[in-house]
């Protein structure tokens, strides 16, 4: 076991992109099993309409997590804006631990806040409104009782509405709000934040009350893999190649 903790996000796994799935499975078998822990910070799947959807891809992903956990590496999962309907059934099947939307962990002595990152994008008012509504427990309860074909149609409708509205939103609106980043970091009393969602991989230095702090943004897996490798010596944002498809 290496003294490393790994973070990934925004893989957007789908049946249509077997190259990303292959890269993910290789990462699980060759890297994650040697780490002390793996954190998946949301948007693992392109989208989810509930754990009861029969899906060979979801089963394959669950089996890869399970194998990793059984070899001694715990896997933690925070929902993204695309896979917030992943639930307890998938978590049990995969052996993963579901975490709340914001979580403070001890990362080799550094209190670190981890999250998907969408809650930081408060300038995107339309999205935040939509987010609030789709997190209502009773609405999710009702949604999960609809036939799968209905649910798939609703998801398709939301996806195309979202794609349309993204075309007219300026990039800045879809990025994090700096004041909100600082507010959340102060609220949780951390000087280190790790998130995904914006697909703008980077390590930012910022100052909170004149104290240096860092915000690490994970990349997506569209054209390469993105992995944050943390050890007691420090952290590094690394890329992984996708296999030729
Ligand atoms: O993920 P990304 O980067 O492409 O876009 C996000 C925001 N979009 C979303 C939508 C998801 O991508 C789609 C997920 C489908 C899940 C299906 C499950 C349904 C469960 C329902 C449970 C009750 O998250 C996008 C942000 C962007 O990130 C950047 O941060 O801007 O947000 C939007 O574009 C949202 C729009 O502003 C508002 C969309 C209104 C949808 C209205 C619903 C209409 C219903 C139609 C039904 C037929
Ligand atoms: Mn996202």
PDB file of N, CA, C and O in Angstrom, residues 8-14 20-21 24 28 38 40-47 57-58 61-62 65 75 77-84 86 90 94 96 116 221:
ATOM      1  N   UNK A   8     -10.681  11.749  -7.960  1.00  0.00           N
ATOM      2  CA  UNK A   8     -11.108  11.866  -9.355  1.00  0.00           C
ATOM      3  C   UNK A   8     -12.522  12.465  -9.386  1.00  0.00           C
ATOM      4  O   UNK A   8     -13.246  12.411  -8.382  1.00  0.00           O
ATOM      5  N   UNK A   9     -12.903  13.026 -10.530  1.00  0.00           N
ATOM      6  CA  UNK A   9     -14.264  13.574 -10.697  1.00  0.00           C
ATOM      7  C   UNK A   9     -14.550  13.719 -12.183  1.00  0.00           C
ATOM      8  O   UNK A   9     -13.629  13.665 -13.018  1.00  0.00           O
ATOM      9  N   UNK A  10     -15.807  13.909 -12.507  1.00  0.00           N
ATOM     10  CA  UNK A  10     -16.215  14.265 -13.870  1.00  0.00           C
ATOM     11  C   UNK A  10     -15.745  13.283 -14.936  1.00  0.00           C
ATOM     12  O   UNK A  10     -15.247  13.686 -15.989  1.00  0.00           O
ATOM     13  N   UNK A  11     -15.902  11.990 -14.661  1.00  0.00           N
ATOM     14  CA  UNK A  11     -15.569  10.984 -15.684  1.00  0.00           C
ATOM     15  C   UNK A  11     -16.685  10.906 -16.721  1.00  0.00           C
ATOM     16  O   UNK A  11     -16.435  10.566 -17.878  1.00  0.00           O
ATOM     17  N   UNK A  12     -17.900  11.161 -16.276  1.00  0.00           N
ATOM     18  CA  UNK A  12     -19.079  11.129 -17.167  1.00  0.00           C
ATOM     19  C   UNK A  12     -19.145   9.797 -17.913  1.00  0.00           C
ATOM     20  O   UNK A  12     -19.331   9.773 -19.142  1.00  0.00           O
ATOM     21  N   UNK A  13     -19.016   8.712 -17.169  1.00  0.00           N
ATOM     22  CA  UNK A  13     -19.035   7.381 -17.788  1.00  0.00           C
ATOM     23  C   UNK A  13     -20.373   7.126 -18.475  1.00  0.00           C
ATOM     24  O   UNK A  13     -21.430   7.426 -17.925  1.00  0.00           O
ATOM     25  N   UNK A  14     -20.292   6.575 -19.689  1.00  0.00           N
ATOM     26  CA  UNK A  14     -21.512   6.228 -20.411  1.00  0.00           C
ATOM     27  C   UNK A  14     -21.184   5.093 -21.368  1.00  0.00           C
ATOM     28  O   UNK A  14     -20.010   4.892 -21.717  1.00  0.00           O
ATOM     29  N   UNK A  20     -13.327   5.807 -22.133  1.00  0.00           N
ATOM     30  CA  UNK A  20     -13.234   6.386 -20.778  1.00  0.00           C
ATOM     31  C   UNK A  20     -13.442   5.282 -19.737  1.00  0.00           C
ATOM     32  O   UNK A  20     -12.716   5.208 -18.738  1.00  0.00           O
ATOM     33  N   UNK A  21     -14.408   4.406 -20.015  1.00  0.00           N
ATOM     34  CA  UNK A  21     -14.652   3.296 -19.082  1.00  0.00           C
ATOM     35  C   UNK A  21     -13.400   2.432 -18.956  1.00  0.00           C
ATOM     36  O   UNK A  21     -13.015   2.042 -17.848  1.00  0.00           O
ATOM     37  N   UNK A  24     -10.874   4.176 -16.853  1.00  0.00           N
ATOM     38  CA  UNK A  24     -11.301   4.136 -15.451  1.00  0.00           C
ATOM     39  C   UNK A  24     -11.010   2.758 -14.838  1.00  0.00           C
ATOM     40  O   UNK A  24     -10.461   2.650 -13.734  1.00  0.00           O
ATOM     41  N   UNK A  28      -8.559   1.834 -11.751  1.00  0.00           N
ATOM     42  CA  UNK A  28      -8.998   1.122 -10.535  1.00  0.00           C
ATOM     43  C   UNK A  28      -8.083  -0.064 -10.241  1.00  0.00           C
ATOM     44  O   UNK A  28      -7.672  -0.268  -9.099  1.00  0.00           O
ATOM     45  N   UNK A  38      -9.617   6.275  -2.012  1.00  0.00           N
ATOM     46  CA  UNK A  38     -10.013   6.910  -3.275  1.00  0.00           C
ATOM     47  C   UNK A  38     -11.274   7.737  -3.014  1.00  0.00           C
ATOM     48  O   UNK A  38     -12.242   7.237  -2.426  1.00  0.00           O
ATOM     49  N   UNK A  40     -14.202   9.926  -4.993  1.00  0.00           N
ATOM     50  CA  UNK A  40     -14.827  10.250  -6.276  1.00  0.00           C
ATOM     51  C   UNK A  40     -15.729  11.458  -6.016  1.00  0.00           C
ATOM     52  O   UNK A  40     -16.728  11.359  -5.305  1.00  0.00           O
ATOM     53  N   UNK A  41     -15.353  12.607  -6.605  1.00  0.00           N
ATOM     54  CA  UNK A  41     -16.057  13.853  -6.265  1.00  0.00           C
ATOM     55  C   UNK A  41     -17.130  14.225  -7.297  1.00  0.00           C
ATOM     56  O   UNK A  41     -17.183  15.354  -7.798  1.00  0.00           O
ATOM     57  N   UNK A  42     -17.955  13.260  -7.652  1.00  0.00           N
ATOM     58  CA  UNK A  42     -19.140  13.559  -8.442  1.00  0.00           C
ATOM     59  C   UNK A  42     -19.002  13.470  -9.952  1.00  0.00           C
ATOM     60  O   UNK A  42     -17.906  13.512 -10.504  1.00  0.00           O
ATOM     61  N   UNK A  43     -20.160  13.340 -10.599  1.00  0.00           N
ATOM     62  CA  UNK A  43     -20.239  13.166 -12.046  1.00  0.00           C
ATOM     63  C   UNK A  43     -19.364  12.008 -12.532  1.00  0.00           C
ATOM     64  O   UNK A  43     -18.688  12.092 -13.564  1.00  0.00           O
ATOM     65  N   UNK A  44     -19.436  10.928 -11.756  1.00  0.00           N
ATOM     66  CA  UNK A  44     -18.809   9.676 -12.196  1.00  0.00           C
ATOM     67  C   UNK A  44     -19.539   9.196 -13.449  1.00  0.00           C
ATOM     68  O   UNK A  44     -18.921   8.753 -14.413  1.00  0.00           O
ATOM     69  N   UNK A  45     -20.870   9.297 -13.414  1.00  0.00           N
ATOM     70  CA  UNK A  45     -21.693   8.877 -14.555  1.00  0.00           C
ATOM     71  C   UNK A  45     -22.181  10.088 -15.344  1.00  0.00           C
ATOM     72  O   UNK A  45     -22.404  11.163 -14.786  1.00  0.00           O
ATOM     73  N   UNK A  46     -22.391   9.890 -16.616  1.00  0.00           N
ATOM     74  CA  UNK A  46     -22.939  10.938 -17.505  1.00  0.00           C
ATOM     75  C   UNK A  46     -24.282  11.429 -16.947  1.00  0.00           C
ATOM     76  O   UNK A  46     -24.547  12.612 -16.925  1.00  0.00           O
ATOM     77  N   UNK A  47     -25.098  10.478 -16.488  1.00  0.00           N
ATOM     78  CA  UNK A  47     -26.271  10.832 -15.694  1.00  0.00           C
ATOM     79  C   UNK A  47     -26.853   9.565 -15.081  1.00  0.00           C
ATOM     80  O   UNK A  47     -26.496   8.453 -15.482  1.00  0.00           O
ATOM     81  N   UNK A  57     -23.047  -1.221 -17.594  1.00  0.00           N
ATOM     82  CA  UNK A  57     -21.960  -0.291 -17.245  1.00  0.00           C
ATOM     83  C   UNK A  57     -21.917  -0.059 -15.730  1.00  0.00           C
ATOM     84  O   UNK A  57     -20.857  -0.164 -15.105  1.00  0.00           O
ATOM     85  N   UNK A  58     -23.100   0.245 -15.150  1.00  0.00           N
ATOM     86  CA  UNK A  58     -23.129   0.491 -13.703  1.00  0.00           C
ATOM     87  C   UNK A  58     -22.657  -0.738 -12.926  1.00  0.00           C
ATOM     88  O   UNK A  58     -21.953  -0.612 -11.924  1.00  0.00           O
ATOM     89  N   UNK A  61     -18.878  -0.928 -13.152  1.00  0.00           N
ATOM     90  CA  UNK A  61     -18.263   0.096 -12.299  1.00  0.00           C
ATOM     91  C   UNK A  61     -18.356  -0.328 -10.832  1.00  0.00           C
ATOM     92  O   UNK A  61     -17.378  -0.234 -10.077  1.00  0.00           O
ATOM     93  N   UNK A  62     -19.540  -0.818 -10.445  1.00  0.00           N
ATOM     94  CA  UNK A  62     -19.726  -1.266  -9.054  1.00  0.00           C
ATOM     95  C   UNK A  62     -18.756  -2.394  -8.724  1.00  0.00           C
ATOM     96  O   UNK A  62     -18.151  -2.410  -7.645  1.00  0.00           O
ATOM     97  N   UNK A  65     -15.242  -1.028  -8.111  1.00  0.00           N
ATOM     98  CA  UNK A  65     -15.121  -0.411  -6.778  1.00  0.00           C
ATOM     99  C   UNK A  65     -15.032  -1.497  -5.707  1.00  0.00           C
ATOM    100  O   UNK A  65     -14.213  -1.444  -4.809  1.00  0.00           O
ATOM    101  N   UNK A  75     -13.397   3.425  -0.712  1.00  0.00           N
ATOM    102  CA  UNK A  75     -13.797   4.349  -1.788  1.00  0.00           C
ATOM    103  C   UNK A  75     -14.943   5.213  -1.270  1.00  0.00           C
ATOM    104  O   UNK A  75     -15.929   4.703  -0.738  1.00  0.00           O
ATOM    105  N   UNK A  77     -17.676   8.488  -2.084  1.00  0.00           N
ATOM    106  CA  UNK A  77     -18.365   9.060  -3.237  1.00  0.00           C
ATOM    107  C   UNK A  77     -19.210  10.268  -2.813  1.00  0.00           C
ATOM    108  O   UNK A  77     -20.010  10.178  -1.892  1.00  0.00           O
ATOM    109  N   UNK A  78     -19.006  11.393  -3.514  1.00  0.00           N
ATOM    110  CA  UNK A  78     -19.867  12.570  -3.332  1.00  0.00           C
ATOM    111  C   UNK A  78     -20.639  12.756  -4.638  1.00  0.00           C
ATOM    112  O   UNK A  78     -20.066  12.662  -5.727  1.00  0.00           O
ATOM    113  N   UNK A  79     -21.939  12.990  -4.536  1.00  0.00           N
ATOM    114  CA  UNK A  79     -22.752  13.163  -5.744  1.00  0.00           C
ATOM    115  C   UNK A  79     -22.345  14.388  -6.551  1.00  0.00           C
ATOM    116  O   UNK A  79     -21.977  15.419  -5.989  1.00  0.00           O
ATOM    117  N   UNK A  80     -22.485  14.272  -7.873  1.00  0.00           N
ATOM    118  CA  UNK A  80     -22.337  15.432  -8.753  1.00  0.00           C
ATOM    119  C   UNK A  80     -23.703  15.900  -9.201  1.00  0.00           C
ATOM    120  O   UNK A  80     -24.732  15.344  -8.796  1.00  0.00           O
ATOM    121  N   UNK A  81     -23.731  16.904 -10.069  1.00  0.00           N
ATOM    122  CA  UNK A  81     -25.016  17.409 -10.556  1.00  0.00           C
ATOM    123  C   UNK A  81     -25.634  16.483 -11.589  1.00  0.00           C
ATOM    124  O   UNK A  81     -26.786  16.630 -11.949  1.00  0.00           O
ATOM    125  N   UNK A  82     -24.859  15.504 -12.075  1.00  0.00           N
ATOM    126  CA  UNK A  82     -25.405  14.580 -13.063  1.00  0.00           C
ATOM    127  C   UNK A  82     -25.781  13.225 -12.464  1.00  0.00           C
ATOM    128  O   UNK A  82     -26.620  12.520 -13.027  1.00  0.00           O
ATOM    129  N   UNK A  83     -25.158  12.867 -11.359  1.00  0.00           N
ATOM    130  CA  UNK A  83     -25.425  11.525 -10.796  1.00  0.00           C
ATOM    131  C   UNK A  83     -25.937  11.583  -9.362  1.00  0.00           C
ATOM    132  O   UNK A  83     -25.690  10.686  -8.572  1.00  0.00           O
ATOM    133  N   UNK A  84     -26.699  12.658  -9.057  1.00  0.00           N
ATOM    134  CA  UNK A  84     -27.212  12.783  -7.686  1.00  0.00           C
ATOM    135  C   UNK A  84     -28.290  11.756  -7.365  1.00  0.00           C
ATOM    136  O   UNK A  84     -28.695  11.617  -6.211  1.00  0.00           O
ATOM    137  N   UNK A  86     -27.779   8.561  -7.816  1.00  0.00           N
ATOM    138  CA  UNK A  86     -27.095   7.346  -7.343  1.00  0.00           C
ATOM    139  C   UNK A  86     -27.414   7.229  -5.855  1.00  0.00           C
ATOM    140  O   UNK A  86     -27.279   8.204  -5.111  1.00  0.00           O
ATOM    141  N   UNK A  90     -26.755   1.272  -5.028  1.00  0.00           N
ATOM    142  CA  UNK A  90     -25.489   1.239  -5.762  1.00  0.00           C
ATOM    143  C   UNK A  90     -24.320   1.231  -4.765  1.00  0.00           C
ATOM    144  O   UNK A  90     -23.350   0.487  -4.931  1.00  0.00           O
ATOM    145  N   UNK A  94     -21.473  -1.577  -4.607  1.00  0.00           N
ATOM    146  CA  UNK A  94     -20.097  -1.203  -4.930  1.00  0.00           C
ATOM    147  C   UNK A  94     -19.191  -1.169  -3.702  1.00  0.00           C
ATOM    148  O   UNK A  94     -17.969  -1.063  -3.838  1.00  0.00           O
ATOM    149  N   UNK A  96     -19.059   1.266  -1.650  1.00  0.00           N
ATOM    150  CA  UNK A  96     -18.547   2.628  -1.474  1.00  0.00           C
ATOM    151  C   UNK A  96     -19.316   3.360  -0.373  1.00  0.00           C
ATOM    152  O   UNK A  96     -20.459   3.035  -0.068  1.00  0.00           O
ATOM    153  N   UNK A 116     -18.336  18.418  -4.836  1.00  0.00           N
ATOM    154  CA  UNK A 116     -18.373  18.364  -6.299  1.00  0.00           C
ATOM    155  C   UNK A 116     -17.960  19.713  -6.888  1.00  0.00           C
ATOM    156  O   UNK A 116     -17.196  19.779  -7.852  1.00  0.00           O
ATOM    157  N   UNK A 221     -12.679  13.802 -17.797  1.00  0.00           N
ATOM    158  CA  UNK A 221     -12.034  12.663 -18.468  1.00  0.00           C
ATOM    159  C   UNK A 221     -12.447  12.584 -19.942  1.00  0.00           C
ATOM    160  O   UNK A 221     -12.489  11.492 -20.502  1.00  0.00           O
TER     161      UNK A 221
END
